[in-house]
mmCIF file of C-alpha atoms in Angstrom:
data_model
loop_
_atom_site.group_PDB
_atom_site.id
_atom_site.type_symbol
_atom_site.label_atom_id
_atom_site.label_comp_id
_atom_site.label_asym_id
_atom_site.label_seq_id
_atom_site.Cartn_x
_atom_site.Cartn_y
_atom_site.Cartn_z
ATOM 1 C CA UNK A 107 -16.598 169.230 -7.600
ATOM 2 C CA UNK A 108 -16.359 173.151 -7.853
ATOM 3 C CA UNK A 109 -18.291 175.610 -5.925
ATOM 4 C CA UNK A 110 -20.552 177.561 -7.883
ATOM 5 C CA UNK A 111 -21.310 181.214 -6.938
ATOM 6 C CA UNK A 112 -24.606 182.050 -8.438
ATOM 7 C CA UNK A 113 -25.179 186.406 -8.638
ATOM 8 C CA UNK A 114 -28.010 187.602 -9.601
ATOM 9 C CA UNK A 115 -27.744 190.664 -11.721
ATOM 10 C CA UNK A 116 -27.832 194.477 -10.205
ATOM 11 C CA UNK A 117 -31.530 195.988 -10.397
ATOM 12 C CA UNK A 118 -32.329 196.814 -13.506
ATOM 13 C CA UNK A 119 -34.574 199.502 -15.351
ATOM 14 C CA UNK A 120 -37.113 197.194 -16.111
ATOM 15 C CA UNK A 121 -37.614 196.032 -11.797
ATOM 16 C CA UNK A 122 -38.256 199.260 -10.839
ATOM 17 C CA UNK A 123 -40.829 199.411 -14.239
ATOM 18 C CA UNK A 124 -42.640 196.621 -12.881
ATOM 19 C CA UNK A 125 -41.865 195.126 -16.219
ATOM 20 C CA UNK A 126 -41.187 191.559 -16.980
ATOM 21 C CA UNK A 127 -37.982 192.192 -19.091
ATOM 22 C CA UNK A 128 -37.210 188.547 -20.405
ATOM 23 C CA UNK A 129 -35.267 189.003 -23.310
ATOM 24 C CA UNK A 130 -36.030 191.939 -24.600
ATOM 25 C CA UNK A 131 -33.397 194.378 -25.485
ATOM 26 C CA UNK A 132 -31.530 197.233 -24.260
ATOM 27 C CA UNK A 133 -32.422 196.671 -20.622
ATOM 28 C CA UNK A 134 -29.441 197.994 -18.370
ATOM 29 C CA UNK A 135 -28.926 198.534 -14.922
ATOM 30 C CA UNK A 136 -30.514 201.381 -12.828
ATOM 31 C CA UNK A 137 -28.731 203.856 -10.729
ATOM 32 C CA UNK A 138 -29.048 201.619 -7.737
ATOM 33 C CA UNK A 139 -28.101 198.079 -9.775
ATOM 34 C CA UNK A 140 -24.530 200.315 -11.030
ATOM 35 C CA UNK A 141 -24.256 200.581 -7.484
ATOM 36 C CA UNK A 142 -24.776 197.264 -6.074
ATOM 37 C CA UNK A 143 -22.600 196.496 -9.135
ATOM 38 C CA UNK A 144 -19.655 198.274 -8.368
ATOM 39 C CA UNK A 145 -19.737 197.173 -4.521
ATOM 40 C CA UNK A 146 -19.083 193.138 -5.905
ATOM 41 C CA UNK A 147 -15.915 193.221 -6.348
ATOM 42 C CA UNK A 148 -14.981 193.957 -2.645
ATOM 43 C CA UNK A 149 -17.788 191.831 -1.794
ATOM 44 C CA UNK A 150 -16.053 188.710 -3.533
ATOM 45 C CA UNK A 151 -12.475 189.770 -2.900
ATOM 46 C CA UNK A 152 -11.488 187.064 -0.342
ATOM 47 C CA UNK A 153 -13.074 184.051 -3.259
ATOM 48 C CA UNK A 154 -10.585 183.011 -5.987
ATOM 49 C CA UNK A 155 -12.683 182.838 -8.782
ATOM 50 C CA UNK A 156 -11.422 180.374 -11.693
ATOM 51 C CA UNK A 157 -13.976 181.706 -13.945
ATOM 52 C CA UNK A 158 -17.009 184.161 -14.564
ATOM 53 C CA UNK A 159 -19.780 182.914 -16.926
ATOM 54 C CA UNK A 160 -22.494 185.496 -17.640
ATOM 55 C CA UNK A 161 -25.795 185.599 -19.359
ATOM 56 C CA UNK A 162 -25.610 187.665 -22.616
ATOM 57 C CA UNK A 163 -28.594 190.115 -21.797
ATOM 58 C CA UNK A 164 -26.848 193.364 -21.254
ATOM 59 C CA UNK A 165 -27.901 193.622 -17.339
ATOM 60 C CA UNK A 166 -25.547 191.026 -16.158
ATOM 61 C CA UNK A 167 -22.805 191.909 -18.422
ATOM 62 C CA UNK A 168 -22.717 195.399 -16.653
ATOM 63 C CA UNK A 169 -23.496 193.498 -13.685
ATOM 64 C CA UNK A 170 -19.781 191.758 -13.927
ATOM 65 C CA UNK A 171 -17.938 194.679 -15.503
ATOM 66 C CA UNK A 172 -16.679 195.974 -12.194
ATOM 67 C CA UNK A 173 -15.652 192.927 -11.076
ATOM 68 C CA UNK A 174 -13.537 191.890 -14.890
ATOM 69 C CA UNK A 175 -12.069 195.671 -14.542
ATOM 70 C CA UNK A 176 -10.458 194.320 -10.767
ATOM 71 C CA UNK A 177 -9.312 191.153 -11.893
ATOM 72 C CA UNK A 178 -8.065 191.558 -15.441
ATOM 73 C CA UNK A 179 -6.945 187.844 -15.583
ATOM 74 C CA UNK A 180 -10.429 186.550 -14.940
ATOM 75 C CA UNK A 181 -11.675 184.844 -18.139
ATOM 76 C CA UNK A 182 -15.265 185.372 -19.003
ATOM 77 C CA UNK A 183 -17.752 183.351 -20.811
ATOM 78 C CA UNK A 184 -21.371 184.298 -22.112
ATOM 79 C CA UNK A 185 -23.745 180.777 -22.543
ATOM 80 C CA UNK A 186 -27.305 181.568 -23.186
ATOM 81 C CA UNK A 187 -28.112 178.250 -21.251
ATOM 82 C CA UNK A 188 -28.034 180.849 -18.216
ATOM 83 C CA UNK A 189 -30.165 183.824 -20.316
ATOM 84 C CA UNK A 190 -33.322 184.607 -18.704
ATOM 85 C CA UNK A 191 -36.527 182.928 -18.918
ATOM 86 C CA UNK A 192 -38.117 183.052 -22.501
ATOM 87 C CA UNK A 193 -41.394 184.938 -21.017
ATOM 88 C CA UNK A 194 -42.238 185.144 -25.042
ATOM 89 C CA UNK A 195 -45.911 187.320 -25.049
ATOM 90 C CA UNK A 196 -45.169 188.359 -22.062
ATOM 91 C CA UNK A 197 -42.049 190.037 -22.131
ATOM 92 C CA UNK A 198 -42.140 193.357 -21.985
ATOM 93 C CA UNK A 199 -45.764 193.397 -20.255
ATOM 94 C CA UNK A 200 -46.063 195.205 -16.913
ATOM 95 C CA UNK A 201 -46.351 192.673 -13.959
ATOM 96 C CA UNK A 202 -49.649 194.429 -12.534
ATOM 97 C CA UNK A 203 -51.153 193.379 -15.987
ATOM 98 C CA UNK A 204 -49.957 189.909 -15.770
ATOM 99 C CA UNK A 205 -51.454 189.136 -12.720
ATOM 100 C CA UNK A 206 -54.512 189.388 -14.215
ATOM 101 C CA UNK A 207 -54.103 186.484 -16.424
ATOM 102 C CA UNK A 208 -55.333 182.993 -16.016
ATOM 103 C CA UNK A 209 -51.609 181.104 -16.393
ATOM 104 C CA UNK A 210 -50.439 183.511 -13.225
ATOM 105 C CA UNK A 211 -52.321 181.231 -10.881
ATOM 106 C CA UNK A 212 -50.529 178.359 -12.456
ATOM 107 C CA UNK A 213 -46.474 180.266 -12.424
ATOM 108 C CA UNK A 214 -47.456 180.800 -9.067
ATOM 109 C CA UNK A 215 -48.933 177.724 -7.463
ATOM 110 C CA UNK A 216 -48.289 175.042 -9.740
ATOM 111 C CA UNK A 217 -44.969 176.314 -12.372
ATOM 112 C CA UNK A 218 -44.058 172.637 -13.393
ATOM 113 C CA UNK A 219 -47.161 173.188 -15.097
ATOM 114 C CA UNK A 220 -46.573 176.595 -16.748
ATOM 115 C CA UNK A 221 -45.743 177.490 -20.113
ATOM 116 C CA UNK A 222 -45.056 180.719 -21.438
ATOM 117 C CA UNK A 223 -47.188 181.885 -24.716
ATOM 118 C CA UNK A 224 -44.987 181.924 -27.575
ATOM 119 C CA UNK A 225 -41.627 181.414 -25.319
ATOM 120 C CA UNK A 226 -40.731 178.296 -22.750
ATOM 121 C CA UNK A 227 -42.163 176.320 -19.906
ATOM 122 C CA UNK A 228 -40.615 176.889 -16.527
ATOM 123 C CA UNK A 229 -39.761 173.272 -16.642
ATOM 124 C CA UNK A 230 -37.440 173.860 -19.889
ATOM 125 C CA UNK A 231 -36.091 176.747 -18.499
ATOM 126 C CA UNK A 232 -34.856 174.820 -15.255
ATOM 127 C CA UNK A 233 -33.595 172.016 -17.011
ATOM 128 C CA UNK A 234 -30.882 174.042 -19.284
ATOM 129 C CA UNK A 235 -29.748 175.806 -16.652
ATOM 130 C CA UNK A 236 -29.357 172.580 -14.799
ATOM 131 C CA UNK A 237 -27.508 171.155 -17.733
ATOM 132 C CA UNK A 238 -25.268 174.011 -18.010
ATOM 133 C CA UNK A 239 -24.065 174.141 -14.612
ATOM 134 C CA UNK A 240 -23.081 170.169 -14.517
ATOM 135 C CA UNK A 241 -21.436 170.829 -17.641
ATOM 136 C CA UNK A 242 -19.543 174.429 -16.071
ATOM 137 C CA UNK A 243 -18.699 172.140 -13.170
ATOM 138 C CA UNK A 244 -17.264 169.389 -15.147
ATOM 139 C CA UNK A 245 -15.073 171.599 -17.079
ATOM 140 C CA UNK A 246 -13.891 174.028 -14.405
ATOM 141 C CA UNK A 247 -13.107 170.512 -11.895
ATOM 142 C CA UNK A 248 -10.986 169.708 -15.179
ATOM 143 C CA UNK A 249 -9.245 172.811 -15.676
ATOM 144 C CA UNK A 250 -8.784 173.889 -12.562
ATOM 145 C CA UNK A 251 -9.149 171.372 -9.948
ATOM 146 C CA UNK A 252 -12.090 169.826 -7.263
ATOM 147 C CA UNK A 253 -11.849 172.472 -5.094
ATOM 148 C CA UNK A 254 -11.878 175.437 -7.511
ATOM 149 C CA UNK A 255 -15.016 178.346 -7.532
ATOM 150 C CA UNK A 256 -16.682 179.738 -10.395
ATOM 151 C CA UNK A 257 -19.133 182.848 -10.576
ATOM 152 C CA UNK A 258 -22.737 182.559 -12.935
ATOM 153 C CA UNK A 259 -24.274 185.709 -13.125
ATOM 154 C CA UNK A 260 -27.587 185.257 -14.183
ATOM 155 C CA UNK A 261 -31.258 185.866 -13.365
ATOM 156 C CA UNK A 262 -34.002 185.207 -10.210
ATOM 157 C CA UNK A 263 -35.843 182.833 -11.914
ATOM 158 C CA UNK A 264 -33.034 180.411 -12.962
ATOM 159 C CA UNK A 265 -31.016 180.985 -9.651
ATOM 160 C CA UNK A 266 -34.506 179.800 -7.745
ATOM 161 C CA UNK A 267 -34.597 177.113 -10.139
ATOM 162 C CA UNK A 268 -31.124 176.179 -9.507
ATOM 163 C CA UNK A 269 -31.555 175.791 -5.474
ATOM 164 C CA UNK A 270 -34.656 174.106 -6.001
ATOM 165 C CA UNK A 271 -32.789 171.631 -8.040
ATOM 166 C CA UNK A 272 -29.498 171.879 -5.351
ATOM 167 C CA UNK A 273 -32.191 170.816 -2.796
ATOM 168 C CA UNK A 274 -33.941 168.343 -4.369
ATOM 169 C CA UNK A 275 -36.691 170.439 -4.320
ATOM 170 C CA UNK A 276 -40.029 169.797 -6.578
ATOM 171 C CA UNK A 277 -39.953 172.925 -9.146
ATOM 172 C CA UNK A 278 -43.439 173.395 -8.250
ATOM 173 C CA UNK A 279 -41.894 174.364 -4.392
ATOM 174 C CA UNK A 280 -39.442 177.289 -6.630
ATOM 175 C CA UNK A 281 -41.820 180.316 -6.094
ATOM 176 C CA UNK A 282 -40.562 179.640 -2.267
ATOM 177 C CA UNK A 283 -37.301 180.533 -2.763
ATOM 178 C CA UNK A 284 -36.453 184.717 -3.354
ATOM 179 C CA UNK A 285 -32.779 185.991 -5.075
ATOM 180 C CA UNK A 286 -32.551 189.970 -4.780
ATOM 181 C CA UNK A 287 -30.614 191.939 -7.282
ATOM 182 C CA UNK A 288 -27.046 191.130 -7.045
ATOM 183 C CA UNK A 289 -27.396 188.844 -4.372
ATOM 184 C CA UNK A 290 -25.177 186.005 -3.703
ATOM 185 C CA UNK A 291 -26.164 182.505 -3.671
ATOM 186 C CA UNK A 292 -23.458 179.844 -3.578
ATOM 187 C CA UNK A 293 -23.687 176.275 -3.908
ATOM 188 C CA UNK A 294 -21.072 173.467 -3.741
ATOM 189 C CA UNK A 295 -20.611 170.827 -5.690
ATOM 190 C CA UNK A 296 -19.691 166.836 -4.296
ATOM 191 C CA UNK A 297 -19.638 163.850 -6.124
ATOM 192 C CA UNK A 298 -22.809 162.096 -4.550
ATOM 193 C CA UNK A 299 -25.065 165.774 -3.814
ATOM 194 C CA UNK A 300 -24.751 169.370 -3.732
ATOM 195 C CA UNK A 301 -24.419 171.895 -0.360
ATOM 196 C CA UNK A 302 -26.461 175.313 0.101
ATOM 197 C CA UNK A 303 -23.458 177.734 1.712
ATOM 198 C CA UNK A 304 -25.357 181.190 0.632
ATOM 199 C CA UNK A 305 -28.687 181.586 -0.177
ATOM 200 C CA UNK A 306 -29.683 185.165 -1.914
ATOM 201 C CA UNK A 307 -26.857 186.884 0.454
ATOM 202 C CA UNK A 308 -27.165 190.685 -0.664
ATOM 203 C CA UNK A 309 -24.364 191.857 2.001
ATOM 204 C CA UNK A 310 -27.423 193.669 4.123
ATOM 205 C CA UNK A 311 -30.423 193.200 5.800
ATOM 206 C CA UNK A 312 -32.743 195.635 3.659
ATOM 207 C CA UNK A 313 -33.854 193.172 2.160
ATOM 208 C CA UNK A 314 -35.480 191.799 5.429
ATOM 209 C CA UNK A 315 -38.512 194.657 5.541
ATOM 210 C CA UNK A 316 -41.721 193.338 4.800
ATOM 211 C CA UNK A 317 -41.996 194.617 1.367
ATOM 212 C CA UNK A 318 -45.391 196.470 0.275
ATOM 213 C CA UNK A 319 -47.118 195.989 -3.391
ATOM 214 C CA UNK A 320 -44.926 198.370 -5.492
ATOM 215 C CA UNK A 321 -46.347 197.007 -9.407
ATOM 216 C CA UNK A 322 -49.981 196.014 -8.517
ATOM 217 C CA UNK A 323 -49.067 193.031 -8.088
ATOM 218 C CA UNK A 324 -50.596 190.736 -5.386
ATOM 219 C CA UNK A 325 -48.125 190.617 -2.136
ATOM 220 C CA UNK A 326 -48.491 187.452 -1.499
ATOM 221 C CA UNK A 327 -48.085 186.193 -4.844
ATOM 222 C CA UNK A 328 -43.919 185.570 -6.090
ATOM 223 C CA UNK A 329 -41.750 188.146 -8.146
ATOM 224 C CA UNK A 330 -41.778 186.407 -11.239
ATOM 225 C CA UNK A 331 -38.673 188.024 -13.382
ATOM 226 C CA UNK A 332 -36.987 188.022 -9.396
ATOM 227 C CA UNK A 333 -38.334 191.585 -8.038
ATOM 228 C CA UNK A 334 -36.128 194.724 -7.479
ATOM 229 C CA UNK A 335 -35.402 194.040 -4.067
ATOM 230 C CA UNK A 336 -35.443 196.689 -1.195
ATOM 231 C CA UNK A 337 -35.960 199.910 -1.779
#
């Protein structure tokens, strides 16, 4: 079955808030996300990509525009199946706030548990994405051969959820796994399990300083929304 090349979106606005975005509006990419945005296409230039499929929040449409603009013939696809986490109250709530509430214990140490007030459970959230990527694979294998790659720009919580699932990982073991902004995470595809080739690969080694509490939030604790990444 295909290879699936999972990209995180460029750092947005709302990382470098501190702000669980989630689906709230109008949130674009910061100076530094146009950046890392712009630098994908040479990243990627050496994988022929069969399709691109995209969230619809406007971060990871930007995200991909630099890479549509080099390859012109590259068909792309929006399914919300790959949208960010409903967060519902949350969204929009600054992430040294949140970690004052009782259910960020539970997102953090126990997320098969978690539900989101007024949005989705973590669990829900993992299992669409799943679905849509076995469904992506299916169609790309079909239109364009086993051996063919395919590019899902999304966000850190559903990429986590994604290798956790790749790995046959319990989703409560998710908060374990880190995607930086436009990072590169690529799994392949067989018929009887799936293969880890790039796990959050952001083309540096930035990322790799121990980070420092930038939001208020505890260090120890996970990025939920996926962080900004290095400085």
């Amino acid at each position: 079955m295909p290879t699936l090349i999972l990209v995180r979106h460029g750092r947005s606005t709302a990382n470098t808030g501190g702000v669980l975005a989630g689906w709230t509006p109008g949130v674009a990419l910061d100076e530094r996300g146009a950046a890392q945005a712009a630098a994908l296409p040479a990243r990627l230039a050496d994988v022929p990509l069969a399709a691109a499929v995209s969230s619809p929040l406007q971060r990871c449409l930007e995200t991909l525009q630099p890479l549509l603009d080099a390859r012109p013939a590259l068909p792309l696809h929006t399914d919300e199946r790959v949208g960010e986490c409903h967060y519902g109250d949350w969204s929009g709530r600054k992430l040294a706030d949140l970690a004052g509430e009782p259910l960020w214990e539970v997102v953090q140490r126990h997320p098969a548990a978690a539900a989101f007030p007024g949005g989705e459970s973590v669990r829900a959230m993992q299992a669409r994405a799943v679905d849509a990527v076995r469904e992506w694979n299916e169609r790309v294998e079909r239109e364009h051969g086993h051996d063919a790659a395919y590019l899902v720009c999304t966000h850190g919580d559903l990429i986590k959820s994604l290798v956790a699932d790749a790995l046959g990982l319990h989703l409560d073991h998710f908060q374990r796994i880190t995607a930086d902004p436009c990072s590169v995470t690529a799994i392949r595809y067989t018929r009887l399990r799936p293969y880890l080739l790039r796990l959050g690969d952001t083309g540096d080694l930035a990322g790799l300083v121990p980070p420092a509490p930038t939001h208020g939030e505890p260090a120890e604790d996970a990025a939920v929304g996926g962080g900004a990444g290095a400085p």
